[in-house]
Coordinates of N, CA and C and ligand atoms in Angstrom, one line a residue:
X24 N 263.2 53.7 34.8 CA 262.7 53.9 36.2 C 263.7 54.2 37.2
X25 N 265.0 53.7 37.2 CA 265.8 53.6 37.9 C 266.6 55.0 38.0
X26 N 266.4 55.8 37.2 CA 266.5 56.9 36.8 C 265.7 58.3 38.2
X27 N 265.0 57.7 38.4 CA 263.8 58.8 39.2 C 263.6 57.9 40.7
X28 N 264.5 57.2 40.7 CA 264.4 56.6 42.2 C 264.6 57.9 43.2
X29 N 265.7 58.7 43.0 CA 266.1 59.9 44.1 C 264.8 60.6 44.4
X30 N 264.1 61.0 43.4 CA 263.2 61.8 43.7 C 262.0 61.3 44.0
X31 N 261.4 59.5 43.6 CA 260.1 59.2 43.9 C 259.9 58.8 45.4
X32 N 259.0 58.7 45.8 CA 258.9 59.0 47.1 C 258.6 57.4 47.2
X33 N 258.8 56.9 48.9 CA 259.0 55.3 48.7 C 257.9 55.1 49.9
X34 N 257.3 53.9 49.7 CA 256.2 53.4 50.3 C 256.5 52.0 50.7
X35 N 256.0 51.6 52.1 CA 256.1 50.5 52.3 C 254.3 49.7 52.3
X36 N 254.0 48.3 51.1 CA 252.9 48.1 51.0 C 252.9 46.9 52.0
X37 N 251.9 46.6 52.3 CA 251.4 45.2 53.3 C 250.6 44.4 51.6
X38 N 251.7 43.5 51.1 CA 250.8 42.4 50.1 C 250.8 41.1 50.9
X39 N 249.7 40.7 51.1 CA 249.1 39.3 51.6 C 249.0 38.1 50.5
X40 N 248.8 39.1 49.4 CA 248.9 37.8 48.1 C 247.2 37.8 48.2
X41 N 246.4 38.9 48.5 CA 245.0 38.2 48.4 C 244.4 39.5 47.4
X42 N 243.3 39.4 47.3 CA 242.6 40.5 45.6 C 243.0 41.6 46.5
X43 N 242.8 42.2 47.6 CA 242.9 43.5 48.0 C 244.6 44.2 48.4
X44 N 244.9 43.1 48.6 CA 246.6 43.8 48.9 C 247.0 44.3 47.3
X45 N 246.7 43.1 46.8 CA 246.8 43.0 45.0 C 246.8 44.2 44.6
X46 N 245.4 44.8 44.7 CA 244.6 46.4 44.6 C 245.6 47.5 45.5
X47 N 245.8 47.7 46.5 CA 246.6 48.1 46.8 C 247.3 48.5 46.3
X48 N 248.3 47.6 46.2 CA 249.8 47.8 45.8 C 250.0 48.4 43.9
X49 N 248.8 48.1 43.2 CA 248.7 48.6 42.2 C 248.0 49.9 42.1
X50 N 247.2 50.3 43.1 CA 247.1 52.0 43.4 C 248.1 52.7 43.9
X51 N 249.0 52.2 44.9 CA 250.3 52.6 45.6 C 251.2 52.9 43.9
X52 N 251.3 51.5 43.2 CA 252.2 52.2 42.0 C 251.9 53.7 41.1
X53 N 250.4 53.4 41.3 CA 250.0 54.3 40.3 C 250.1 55.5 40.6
X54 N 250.0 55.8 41.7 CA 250.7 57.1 42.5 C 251.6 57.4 42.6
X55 N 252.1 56.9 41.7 CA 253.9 57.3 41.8 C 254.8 56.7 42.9
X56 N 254.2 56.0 43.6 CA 255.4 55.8 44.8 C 256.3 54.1 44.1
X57 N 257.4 54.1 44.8 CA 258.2 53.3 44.6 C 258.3 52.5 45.6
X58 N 257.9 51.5 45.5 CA 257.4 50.5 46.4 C 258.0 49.3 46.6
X59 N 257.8 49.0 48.2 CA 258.5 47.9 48.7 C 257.6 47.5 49.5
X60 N 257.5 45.8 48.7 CA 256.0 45.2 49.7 C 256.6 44.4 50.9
X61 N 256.0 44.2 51.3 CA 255.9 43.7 52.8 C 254.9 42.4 53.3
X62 N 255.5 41.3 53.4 CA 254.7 39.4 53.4 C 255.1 39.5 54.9
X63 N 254.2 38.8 55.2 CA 254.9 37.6 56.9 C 254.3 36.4 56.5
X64 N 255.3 35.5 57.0 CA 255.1 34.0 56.6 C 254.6 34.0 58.2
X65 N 254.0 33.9 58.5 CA 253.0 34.0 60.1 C 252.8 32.6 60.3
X66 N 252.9 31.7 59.5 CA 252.1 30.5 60.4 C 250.8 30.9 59.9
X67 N 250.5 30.8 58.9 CA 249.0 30.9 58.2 C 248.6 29.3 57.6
X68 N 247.2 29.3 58.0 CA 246.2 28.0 57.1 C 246.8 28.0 55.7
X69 N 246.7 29.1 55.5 CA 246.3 29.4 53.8 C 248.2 30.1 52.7
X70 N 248.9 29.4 53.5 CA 250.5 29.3 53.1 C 250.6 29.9 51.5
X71 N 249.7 29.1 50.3 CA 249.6 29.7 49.4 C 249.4 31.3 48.9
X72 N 248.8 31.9 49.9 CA 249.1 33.0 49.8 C 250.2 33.8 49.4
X73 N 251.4 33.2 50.1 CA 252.9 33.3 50.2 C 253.0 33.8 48.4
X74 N 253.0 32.3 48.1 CA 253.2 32.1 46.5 C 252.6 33.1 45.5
X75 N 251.1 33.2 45.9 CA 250.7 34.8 45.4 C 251.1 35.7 45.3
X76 N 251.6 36.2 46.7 CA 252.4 37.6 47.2 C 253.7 38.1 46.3
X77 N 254.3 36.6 46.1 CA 255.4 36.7 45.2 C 255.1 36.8 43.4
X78 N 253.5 36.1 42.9 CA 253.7 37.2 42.3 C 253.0 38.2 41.6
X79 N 252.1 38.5 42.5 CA 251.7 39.7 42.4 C 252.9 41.1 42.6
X80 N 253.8 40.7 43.3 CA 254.8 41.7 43.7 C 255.6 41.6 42.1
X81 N 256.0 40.2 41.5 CA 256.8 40.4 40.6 C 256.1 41.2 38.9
X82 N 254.5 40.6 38.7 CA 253.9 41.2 37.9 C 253.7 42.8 38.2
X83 N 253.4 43.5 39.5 CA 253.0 44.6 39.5 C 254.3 45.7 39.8
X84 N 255.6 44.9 40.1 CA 256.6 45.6 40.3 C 256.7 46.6 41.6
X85 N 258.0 45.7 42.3 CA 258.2 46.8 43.3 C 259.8 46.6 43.5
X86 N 260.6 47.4 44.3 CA 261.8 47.1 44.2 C 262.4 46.4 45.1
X87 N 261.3 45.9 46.1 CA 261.7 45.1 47.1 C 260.9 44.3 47.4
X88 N 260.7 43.0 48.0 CA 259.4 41.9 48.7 C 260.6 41.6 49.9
X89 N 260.4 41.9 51.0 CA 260.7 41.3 52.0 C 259.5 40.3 52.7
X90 N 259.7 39.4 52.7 CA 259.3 38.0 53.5 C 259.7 37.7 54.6
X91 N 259.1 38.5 56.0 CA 259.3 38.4 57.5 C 258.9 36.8 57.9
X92 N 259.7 36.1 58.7 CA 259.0 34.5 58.8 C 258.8 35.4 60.4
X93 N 257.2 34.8 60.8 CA 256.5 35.6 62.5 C 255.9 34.4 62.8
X94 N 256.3 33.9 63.5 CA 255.3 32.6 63.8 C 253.4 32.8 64.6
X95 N 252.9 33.1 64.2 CA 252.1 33.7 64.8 C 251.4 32.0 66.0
X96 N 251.4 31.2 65.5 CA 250.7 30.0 65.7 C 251.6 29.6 66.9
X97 N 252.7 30.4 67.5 CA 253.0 30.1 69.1 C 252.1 30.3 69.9
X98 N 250.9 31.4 69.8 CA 249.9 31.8 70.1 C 248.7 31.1 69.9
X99 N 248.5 30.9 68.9 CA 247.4 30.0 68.1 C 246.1 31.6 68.1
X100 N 245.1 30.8 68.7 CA 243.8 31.8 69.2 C 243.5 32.1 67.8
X101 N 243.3 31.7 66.2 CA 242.0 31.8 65.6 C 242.5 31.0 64.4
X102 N 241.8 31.0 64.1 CA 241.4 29.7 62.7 C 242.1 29.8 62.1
X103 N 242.8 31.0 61.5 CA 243.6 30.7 60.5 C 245.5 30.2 60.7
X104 N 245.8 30.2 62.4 CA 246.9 29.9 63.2 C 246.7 28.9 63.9
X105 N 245.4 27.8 64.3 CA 245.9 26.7 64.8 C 244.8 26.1 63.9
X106 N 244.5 24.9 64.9 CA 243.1 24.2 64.2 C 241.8 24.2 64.7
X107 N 241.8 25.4 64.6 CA 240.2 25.8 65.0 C 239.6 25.7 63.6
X108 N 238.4 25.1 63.4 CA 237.8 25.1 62.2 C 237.0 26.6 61.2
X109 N 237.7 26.6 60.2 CA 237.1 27.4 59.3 C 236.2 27.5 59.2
X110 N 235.2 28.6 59.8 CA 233.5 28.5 59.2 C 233.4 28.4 57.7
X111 N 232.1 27.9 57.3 CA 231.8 27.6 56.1 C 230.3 27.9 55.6
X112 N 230.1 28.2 54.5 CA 229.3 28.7 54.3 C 228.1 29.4 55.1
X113 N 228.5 30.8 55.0 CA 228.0 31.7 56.5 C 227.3 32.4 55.3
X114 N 225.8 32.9 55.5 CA 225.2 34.2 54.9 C 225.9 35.3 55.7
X115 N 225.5 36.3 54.7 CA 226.5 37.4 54.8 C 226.3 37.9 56.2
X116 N 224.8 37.9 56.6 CA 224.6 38.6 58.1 C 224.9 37.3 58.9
X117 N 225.0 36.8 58.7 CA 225.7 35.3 59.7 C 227.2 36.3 60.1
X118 N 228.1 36.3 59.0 CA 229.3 36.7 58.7 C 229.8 38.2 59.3
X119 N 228.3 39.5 59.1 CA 228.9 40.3 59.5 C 228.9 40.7 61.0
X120 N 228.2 39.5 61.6 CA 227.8 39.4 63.0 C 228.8 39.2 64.1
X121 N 229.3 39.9 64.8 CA 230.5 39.6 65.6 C 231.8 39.2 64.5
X122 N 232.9 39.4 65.7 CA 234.2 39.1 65.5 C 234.4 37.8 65.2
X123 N 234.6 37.1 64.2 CA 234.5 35.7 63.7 C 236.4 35.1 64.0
X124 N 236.0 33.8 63.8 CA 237.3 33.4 64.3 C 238.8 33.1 63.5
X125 N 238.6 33.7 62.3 CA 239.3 34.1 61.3 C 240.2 34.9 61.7
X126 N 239.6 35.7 62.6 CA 240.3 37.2 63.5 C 241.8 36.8 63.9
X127 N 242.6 37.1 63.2 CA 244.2 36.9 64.2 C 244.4 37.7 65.1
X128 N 244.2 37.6 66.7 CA 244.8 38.7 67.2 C 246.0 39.4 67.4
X129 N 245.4 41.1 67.4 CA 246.3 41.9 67.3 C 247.1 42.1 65.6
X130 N 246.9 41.0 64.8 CA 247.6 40.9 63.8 C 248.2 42.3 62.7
X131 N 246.7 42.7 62.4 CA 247.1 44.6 61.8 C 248.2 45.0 62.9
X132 N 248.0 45.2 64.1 CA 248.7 46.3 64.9 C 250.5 45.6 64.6
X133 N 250.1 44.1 65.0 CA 251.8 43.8 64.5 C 252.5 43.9 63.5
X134 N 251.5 44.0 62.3 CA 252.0 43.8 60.8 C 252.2 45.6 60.5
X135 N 251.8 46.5 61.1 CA 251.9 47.5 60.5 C 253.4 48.0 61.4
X136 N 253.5 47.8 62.6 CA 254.4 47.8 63.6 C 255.7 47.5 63.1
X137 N 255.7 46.7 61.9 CA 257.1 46.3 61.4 C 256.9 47.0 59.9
X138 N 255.9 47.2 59.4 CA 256.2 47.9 58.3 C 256.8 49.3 58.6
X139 N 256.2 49.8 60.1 CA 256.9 51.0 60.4 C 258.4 51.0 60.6
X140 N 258.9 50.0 60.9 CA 260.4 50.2 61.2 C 261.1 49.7 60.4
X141 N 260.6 49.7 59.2 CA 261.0 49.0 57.3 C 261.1 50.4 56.8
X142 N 259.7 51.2 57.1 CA 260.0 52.6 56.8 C 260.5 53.6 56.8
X143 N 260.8 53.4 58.0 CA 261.8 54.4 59.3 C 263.4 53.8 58.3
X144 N 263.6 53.0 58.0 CA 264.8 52.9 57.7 C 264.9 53.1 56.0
X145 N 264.1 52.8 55.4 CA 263.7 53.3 54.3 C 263.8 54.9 54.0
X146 N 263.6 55.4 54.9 CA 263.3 57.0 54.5 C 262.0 57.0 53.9
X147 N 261.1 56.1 54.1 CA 259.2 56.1 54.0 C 258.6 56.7 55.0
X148 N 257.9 57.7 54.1 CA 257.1 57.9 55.5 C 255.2 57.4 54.8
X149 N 255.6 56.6 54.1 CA 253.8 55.7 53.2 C 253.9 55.2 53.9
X150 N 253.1 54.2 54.2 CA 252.4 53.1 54.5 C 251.4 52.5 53.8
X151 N 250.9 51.3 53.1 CA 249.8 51.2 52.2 C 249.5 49.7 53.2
X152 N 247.8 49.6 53.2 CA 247.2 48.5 53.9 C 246.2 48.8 53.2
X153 N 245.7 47.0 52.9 CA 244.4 47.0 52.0 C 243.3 46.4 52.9
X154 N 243.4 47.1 54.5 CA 242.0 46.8 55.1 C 240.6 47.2 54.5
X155 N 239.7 46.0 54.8 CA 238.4 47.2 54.2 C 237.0 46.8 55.9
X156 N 236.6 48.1 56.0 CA 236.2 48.3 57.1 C 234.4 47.8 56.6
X157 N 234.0 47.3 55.5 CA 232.8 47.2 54.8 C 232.4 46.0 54.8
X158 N 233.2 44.8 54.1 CA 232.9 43.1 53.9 C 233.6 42.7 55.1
X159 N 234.6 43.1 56.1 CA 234.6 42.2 57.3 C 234.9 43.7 58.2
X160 N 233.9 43.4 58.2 CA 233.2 45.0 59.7 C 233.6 44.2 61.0
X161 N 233.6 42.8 61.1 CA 233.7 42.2 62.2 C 235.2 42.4 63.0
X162 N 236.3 42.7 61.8 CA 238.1 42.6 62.0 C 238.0 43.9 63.0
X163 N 238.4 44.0 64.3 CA 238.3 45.7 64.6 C 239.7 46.4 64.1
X164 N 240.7 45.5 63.8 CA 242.0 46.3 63.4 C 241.7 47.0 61.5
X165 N 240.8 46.4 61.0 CA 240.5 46.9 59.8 C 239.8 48.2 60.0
X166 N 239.0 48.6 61.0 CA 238.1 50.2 61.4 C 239.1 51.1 60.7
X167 N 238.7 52.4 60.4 CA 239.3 53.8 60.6 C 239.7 54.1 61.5
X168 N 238.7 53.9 63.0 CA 239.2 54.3 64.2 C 240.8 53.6 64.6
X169 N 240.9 52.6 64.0 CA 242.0 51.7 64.5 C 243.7 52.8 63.8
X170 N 243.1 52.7 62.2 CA 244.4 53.1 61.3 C 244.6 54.5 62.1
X171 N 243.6 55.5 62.0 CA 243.9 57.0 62.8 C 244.7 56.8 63.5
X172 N 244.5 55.7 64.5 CA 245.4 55.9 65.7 C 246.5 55.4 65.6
X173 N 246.6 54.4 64.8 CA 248.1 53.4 64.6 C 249.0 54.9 63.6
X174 N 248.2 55.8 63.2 CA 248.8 56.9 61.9 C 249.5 57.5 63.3
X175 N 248.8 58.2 64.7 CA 249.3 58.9 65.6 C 250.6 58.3 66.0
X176 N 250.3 57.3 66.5 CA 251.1 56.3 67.2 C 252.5 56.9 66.1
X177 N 252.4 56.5 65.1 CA 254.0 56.0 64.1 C 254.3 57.6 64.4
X178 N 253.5 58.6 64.5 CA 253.9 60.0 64.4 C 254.8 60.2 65.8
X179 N 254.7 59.2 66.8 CA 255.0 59.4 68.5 C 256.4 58.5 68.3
X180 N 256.5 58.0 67.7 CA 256.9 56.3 68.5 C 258.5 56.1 67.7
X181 N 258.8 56.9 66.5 CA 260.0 56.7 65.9 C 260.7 58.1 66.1
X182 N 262.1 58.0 65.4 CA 263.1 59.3 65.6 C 262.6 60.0 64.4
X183 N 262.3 59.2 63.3 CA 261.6 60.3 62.0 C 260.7 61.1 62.5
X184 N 259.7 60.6 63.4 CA 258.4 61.0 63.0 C 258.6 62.2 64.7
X185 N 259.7 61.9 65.9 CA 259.6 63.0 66.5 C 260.5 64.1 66.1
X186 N 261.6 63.9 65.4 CA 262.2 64.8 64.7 C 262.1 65.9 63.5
X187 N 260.8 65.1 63.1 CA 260.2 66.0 61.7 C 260.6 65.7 60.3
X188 N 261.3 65.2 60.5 CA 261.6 64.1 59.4 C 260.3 64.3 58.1
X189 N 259.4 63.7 58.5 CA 258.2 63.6 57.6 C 257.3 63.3 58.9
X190 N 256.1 63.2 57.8 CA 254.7 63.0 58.9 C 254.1 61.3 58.0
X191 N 254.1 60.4 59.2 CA 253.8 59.1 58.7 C 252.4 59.2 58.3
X192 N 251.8 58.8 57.0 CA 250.8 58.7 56.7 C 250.8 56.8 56.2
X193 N 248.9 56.4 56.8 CA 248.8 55.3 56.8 C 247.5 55.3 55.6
X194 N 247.8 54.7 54.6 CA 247.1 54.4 53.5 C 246.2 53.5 53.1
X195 N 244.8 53.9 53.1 CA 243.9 52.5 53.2 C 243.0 53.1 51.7
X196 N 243.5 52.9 50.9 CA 242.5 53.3 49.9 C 241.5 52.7 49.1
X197 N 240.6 51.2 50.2 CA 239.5 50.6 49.9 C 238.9 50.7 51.2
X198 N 239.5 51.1 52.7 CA 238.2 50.9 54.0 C 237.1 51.3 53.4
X199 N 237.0 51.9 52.5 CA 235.4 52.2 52.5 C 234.3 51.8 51.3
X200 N 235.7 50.8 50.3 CA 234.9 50.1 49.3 C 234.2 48.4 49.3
X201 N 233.0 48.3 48.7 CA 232.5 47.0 48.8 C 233.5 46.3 47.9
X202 N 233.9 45.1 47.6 CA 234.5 44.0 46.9 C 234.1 44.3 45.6
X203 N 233.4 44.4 45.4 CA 232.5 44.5 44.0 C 233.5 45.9 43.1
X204 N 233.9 46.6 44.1 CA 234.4 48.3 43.6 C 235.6 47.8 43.9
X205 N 236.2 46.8 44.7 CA 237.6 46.6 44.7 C 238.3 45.9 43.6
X206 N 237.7 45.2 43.0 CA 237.7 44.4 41.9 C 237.3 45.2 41.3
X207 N 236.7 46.3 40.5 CA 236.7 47.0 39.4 C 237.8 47.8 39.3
X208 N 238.3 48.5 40.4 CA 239.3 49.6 40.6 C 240.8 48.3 40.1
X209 N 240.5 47.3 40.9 CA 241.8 46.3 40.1 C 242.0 46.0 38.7
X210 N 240.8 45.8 38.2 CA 240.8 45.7 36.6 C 241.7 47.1 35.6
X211 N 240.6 48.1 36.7 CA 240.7 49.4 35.7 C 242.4 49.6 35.7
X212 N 243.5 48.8 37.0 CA 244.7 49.3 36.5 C 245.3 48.2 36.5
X213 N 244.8 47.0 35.6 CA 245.3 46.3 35.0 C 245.9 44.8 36.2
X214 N 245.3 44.9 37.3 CA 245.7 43.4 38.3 C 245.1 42.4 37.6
X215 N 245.6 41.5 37.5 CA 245.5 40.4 37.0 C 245.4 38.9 38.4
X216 N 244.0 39.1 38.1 CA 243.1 38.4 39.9 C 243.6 36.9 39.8
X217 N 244.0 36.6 38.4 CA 244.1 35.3 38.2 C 245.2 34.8 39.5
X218 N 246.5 35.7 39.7 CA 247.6 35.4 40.1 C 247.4 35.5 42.0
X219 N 246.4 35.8 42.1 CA 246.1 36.3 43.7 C 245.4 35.3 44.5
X220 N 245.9 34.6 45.9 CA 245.2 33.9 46.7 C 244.1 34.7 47.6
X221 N 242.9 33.9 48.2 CA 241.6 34.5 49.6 C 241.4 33.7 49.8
X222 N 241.4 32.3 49.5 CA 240.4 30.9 50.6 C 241.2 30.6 51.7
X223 N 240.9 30.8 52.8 CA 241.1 30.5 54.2 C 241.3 28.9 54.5
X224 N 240.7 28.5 53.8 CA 240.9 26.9 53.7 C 241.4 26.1 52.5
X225 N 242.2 26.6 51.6 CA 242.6 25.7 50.3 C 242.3 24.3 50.4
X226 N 242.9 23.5 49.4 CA 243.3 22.4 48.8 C 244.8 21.9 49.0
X227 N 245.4 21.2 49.2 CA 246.8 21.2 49.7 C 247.6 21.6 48.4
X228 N 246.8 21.9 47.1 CA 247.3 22.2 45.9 C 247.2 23.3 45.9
X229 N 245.8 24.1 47.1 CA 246.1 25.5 46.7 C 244.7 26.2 46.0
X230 N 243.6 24.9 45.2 CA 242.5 25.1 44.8 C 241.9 25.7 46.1
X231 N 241.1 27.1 45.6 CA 240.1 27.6 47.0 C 239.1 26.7 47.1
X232 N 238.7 26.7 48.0 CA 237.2 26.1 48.8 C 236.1 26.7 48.4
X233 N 236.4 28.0 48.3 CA 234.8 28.2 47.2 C 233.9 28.5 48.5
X234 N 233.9 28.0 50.0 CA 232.6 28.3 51.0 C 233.3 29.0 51.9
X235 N 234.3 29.3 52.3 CA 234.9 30.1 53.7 C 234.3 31.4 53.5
X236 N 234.5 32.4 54.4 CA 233.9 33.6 54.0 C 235.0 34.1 53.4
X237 N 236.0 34.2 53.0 CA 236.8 34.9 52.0 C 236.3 34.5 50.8
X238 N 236.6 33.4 50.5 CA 235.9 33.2 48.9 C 234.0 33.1 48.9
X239 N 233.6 32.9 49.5 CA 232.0 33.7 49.4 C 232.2 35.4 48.8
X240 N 232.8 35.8 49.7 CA 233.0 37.8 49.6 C 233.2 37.1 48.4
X241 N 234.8 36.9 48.1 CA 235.4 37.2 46.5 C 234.7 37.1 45.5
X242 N 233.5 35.9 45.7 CA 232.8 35.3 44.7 C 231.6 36.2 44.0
X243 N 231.2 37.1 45.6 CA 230.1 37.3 45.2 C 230.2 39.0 44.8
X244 N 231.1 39.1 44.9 CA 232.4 40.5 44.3 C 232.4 40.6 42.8
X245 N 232.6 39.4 42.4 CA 233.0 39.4 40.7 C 231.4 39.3 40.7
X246 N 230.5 38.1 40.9 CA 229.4 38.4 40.5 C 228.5 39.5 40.5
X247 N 228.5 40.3 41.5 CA 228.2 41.8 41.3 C 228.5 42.6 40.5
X248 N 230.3 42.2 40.3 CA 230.6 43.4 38.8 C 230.4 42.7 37.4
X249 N 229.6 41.4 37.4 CA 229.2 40.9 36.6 C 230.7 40.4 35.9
X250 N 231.7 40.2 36.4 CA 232.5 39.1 36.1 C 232.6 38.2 36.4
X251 N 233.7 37.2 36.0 CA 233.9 35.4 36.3 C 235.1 35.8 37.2
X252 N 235.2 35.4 37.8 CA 236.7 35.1 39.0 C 237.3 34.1 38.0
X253 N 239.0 34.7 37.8 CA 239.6 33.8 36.8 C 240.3 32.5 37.6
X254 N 240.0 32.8 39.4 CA 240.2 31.5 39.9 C 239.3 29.8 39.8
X255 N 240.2 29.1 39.6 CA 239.4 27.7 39.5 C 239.2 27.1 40.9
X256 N 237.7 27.2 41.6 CA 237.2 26.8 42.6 C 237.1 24.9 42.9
X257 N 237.0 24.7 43.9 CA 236.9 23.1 44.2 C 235.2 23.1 43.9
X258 N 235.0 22.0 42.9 CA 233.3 21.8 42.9 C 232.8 21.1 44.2
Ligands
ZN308 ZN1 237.8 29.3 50.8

């Protein structure tokens, strides 16, 4: 591999350690790009994730995992940065009803804001984000409307991108898939779901909760593709 580094072109991924960054970053490989994922230790509920991120990055291979520590929780303002309570078992139109408090603000615009200047120094001009604008319609930084414009922005806002360098492109290659198709497209290139965190609320061990609306989606994801989630749920 190490061989074709000069000429493969380099991407910076956003892995969260959850089924969709997971997906991601295993499409981003499969594309040829050479990849460098990208974590923030934010001050998240759901910490485990962390431990995911690391290794889904080491099973799917990239040449770099940078681990930004961002405190997000100076702020607080939503469930998964202070102690505002995790909703729990929400039907889905409960869930896709307004901006739920799961919502970190601003969080996409900051996390991609530093992936941009990982890139910029990189000589990337990828970007890979496993928003999906379908199972949480409620996130507004997950929209297309949002990524278009954060794509402009990176095109304005660095010396690469006013000099010509390259043209920043922002890569969302599930906003438009249901869970069900994200999890198949994972299988078909081989992610292994077992290794990947989504419950907003774990176990202090880490077991998901099984009712937040991340593991509802995930659950009802695999049951649609008529799989078992190889995660072990809290009964
Ligand atoms: Zn959960």
């Amino acid at each position: 591999m190490s061989s074709n580094l000069e000429t493969t072109p380099r991407a910076v991924v956003l892995v969260s350690g959850g089924l969709d960054s997971a997906t991601t970053l295993a499409i981003a490989r499969h594309s040829g790009f050479d990849c460098y994922a990208l974590s923030f230790d934010y001050g998240q509920r759901h910490r485990h994730e962390l431990e995911a991120a690391k290794r889904v990055c080491s099973t799917i291979g990239v040449s770099e995992h940078a681990v930004v520590p961002l405190d997000l929780r100076q702020f607080g303002g939503s469930a998964l940065t202070s102690e505002i309570a995790v909703p729990k078992d929400r039907d889905e139109k409960t869930m896709s009803a307004g901006i739920p408090v799961t919502y970190v603000p601003a969080r996409n615009t900051v996390f991609l804001s530093i992936a941009l200047a990982w890139a910029e120094v990189l000589g990337a001009f990828d970007l890979f984000i496993g928003v999906n604008a379908v199972d949480y319609s409620g996130y507004p930084d997950c929209r297309p409307e949002f990524i278009d414009r954060f794509e402009r922005l990176a095109n304005v806002a660095t010396k690469a991108g006013v000099e010509g360098a390259g043209l920043f492109q922002i890569h969302t290659p599930l906003i438009l898939l249901k869970k069900t198709e994200i999890i198949a497209k994972g299988i078909e290139l081989g992610v292994d779901f077992g290794l990947t965190h989504s419950c907003y609320d774990p176990f202090p061990d880490g077991t998901p909760c099984g009712h937040c609306d991340s593991c509802k989606l995930r659950l009802a994801g695999f049951a649609e593709a008529g799989l078992a989630d190889p995660l072990v749920y809290a009964s």
